[in-house]
Amino acid sequence: MQASGKNAGLGLALVSACAFGGSGVAAKPLIEAGLDPLHVVWLRVAGAALVLSPLAWRHRALVRRKPLLLAGFGLVAVAGVQAFYFASLSRIPVGVALLLEYLGPALLLGWIRFVQRKPVTRAAAAGAAVAVVGLACVVQIWSGLSLDPLGVLLGLAAACCQAFYFVFADQGTDGDDVPDPMGVIAYGMLVGAVVMTLLARPWEMDWSVLGGNALLGDTEVPALALLGWVVLVATVFAYLTGVVSVRKLSPQVAGVVACLEAVIATVLAWVLLGEHLSTPQIVGGALVLGGAFIAQSSRPAPPVRPDPAVPAPETARA
């Protein structure tokens, strides 16, 4: 049964990565058609909140039981990730923006080691180092940071928020009062929508863009169709499958599979948007993903359980 649950979790994590991977490719044409990146984020989050509002009502008791979890998930895992990522991809290619975001697994490793004070293996530390080397290749630092510096910083901010996505998704799974992941996502979207409304000022948005077409590569696509994909597939479906996969696996394992999002997005951007990466950037991307894989799949050995026949030494209480 446990193996079956793990297999289901891996499948959900893979599906979630595929769904998330199409968000930037569908959103960038909307941005290039005239929408501000923050307005696209607001449409994405507010649309998802509207779709998930029945789930929020069903799990309304969570507001009293887990208010901090819901607020953190909405502020960081929803609003933070989306705002920084979309702002980043408006200045640099989709694949590069997503590769920067997926330094999150290495940052998650640092959180586990220095904040939660849990041991980390040497292999995991090596994985984080490999990811940093990959980042240097992606931004091509030898050519004077040829990419937009602000776009790079925004991508790194998205990486920080992405790391906390896995932290929040796993919160409360060890106790008896386990929050329903559907309710967490629904309220996370509601909180994110409120935050993004304050930041994006949607009343200043050029709504006429949604009534026209946007260029997906060389093809004209209705803007509403792209928005529908972003809201329903790349947000609602992606978050639901993603959070459930974290619950069935762990933040580390789910994060490994989630790194496939960067590969999927880069391939889609290459095929649909014509965004070609240079050879060093492709190598750097492979290093980032490889480093994240090493960092997240390397887990410290479980602590040795004391022999009940041997009395434990007395310890002083604080």
mmCIF file of N, CA, C and O in Angstrom, residues 306 310-316:
data_model
loop_
_atom_site.group_PDB
_atom_site.id
_atom_site.type_symbol
_atom_site.label_atom_id
_atom_site.label_comp_id
_atom_site.label_asym_id
_atom_site.label_seq_id
_atom_site.Cartn_x
_atom_site.Cartn_y
_atom_site.Cartn_z
ATOM 1 N N PRO A 306 17.960 3.872 19.922
ATOM 2 C CA PRO A 306 18.662 3.318 21.069
ATOM 3 C C PRO A 306 18.142 1.934 21.433
ATOM 4 O O PRO A 306 16.971 1.621 21.258
ATOM 5 N N VAL A 310 19.622 -0.861 26.929
ATOM 6 C CA VAL A 310 20.664 0.001 27.463
ATOM 7 C C VAL A 310 20.037 1.275 27.970
ATOM 8 O O VAL A 310 19.381 1.988 27.203
ATOM 9 N N PRO A 311 20.178 1.603 29.243
ATOM 10 C CA PRO A 311 19.561 2.811 29.776
ATOM 11 C C PRO A 311 20.166 4.052 29.144
ATOM 12 O O PRO A 311 21.391 4.131 28.947
ATOM 13 N N ALA A 312 19.323 5.005 28.809
ATOM 14 C CA ALA A 312 19.800 6.242 28.207
ATOM 15 C C ALA A 312 20.378 7.147 29.283
ATOM 16 O O ALA A 312 19.911 7.138 30.435
ATOM 17 N N PRO A 313 21.407 7.943 28.960
ATOM 18 C CA PRO A 313 21.977 8.845 29.953
ATOM 19 C C PRO A 313 20.988 9.930 30.327
ATOM 20 O O PRO A 313 20.174 10.351 29.504
ATOM 21 N N GLU A 314 21.073 10.390 31.562
ATOM 22 C CA GLU A 314 20.170 11.440 32.014
ATOM 23 C C GLU A 314 20.595 12.766 31.401
ATOM 24 O O GLU A 314 21.770 13.044 31.239
ATOM 25 N N THR A 315 19.614 13.555 31.043
ATOM 26 C CA THR A 315 19.893 14.866 30.478
ATOM 27 C C THR A 315 19.174 15.905 31.295
ATOM 28 O O THR A 315 18.078 15.666 31.834
ATOM 29 N N ALA A 316 19.759 17.073 31.372
ATOM 30 C CA ALA A 316 19.149 18.164 32.131
ATOM 31 C C ALA A 316 18.035 18.781 31.336
ATOM 32 O O ALA A 316 18.110 18.894 30.118
#
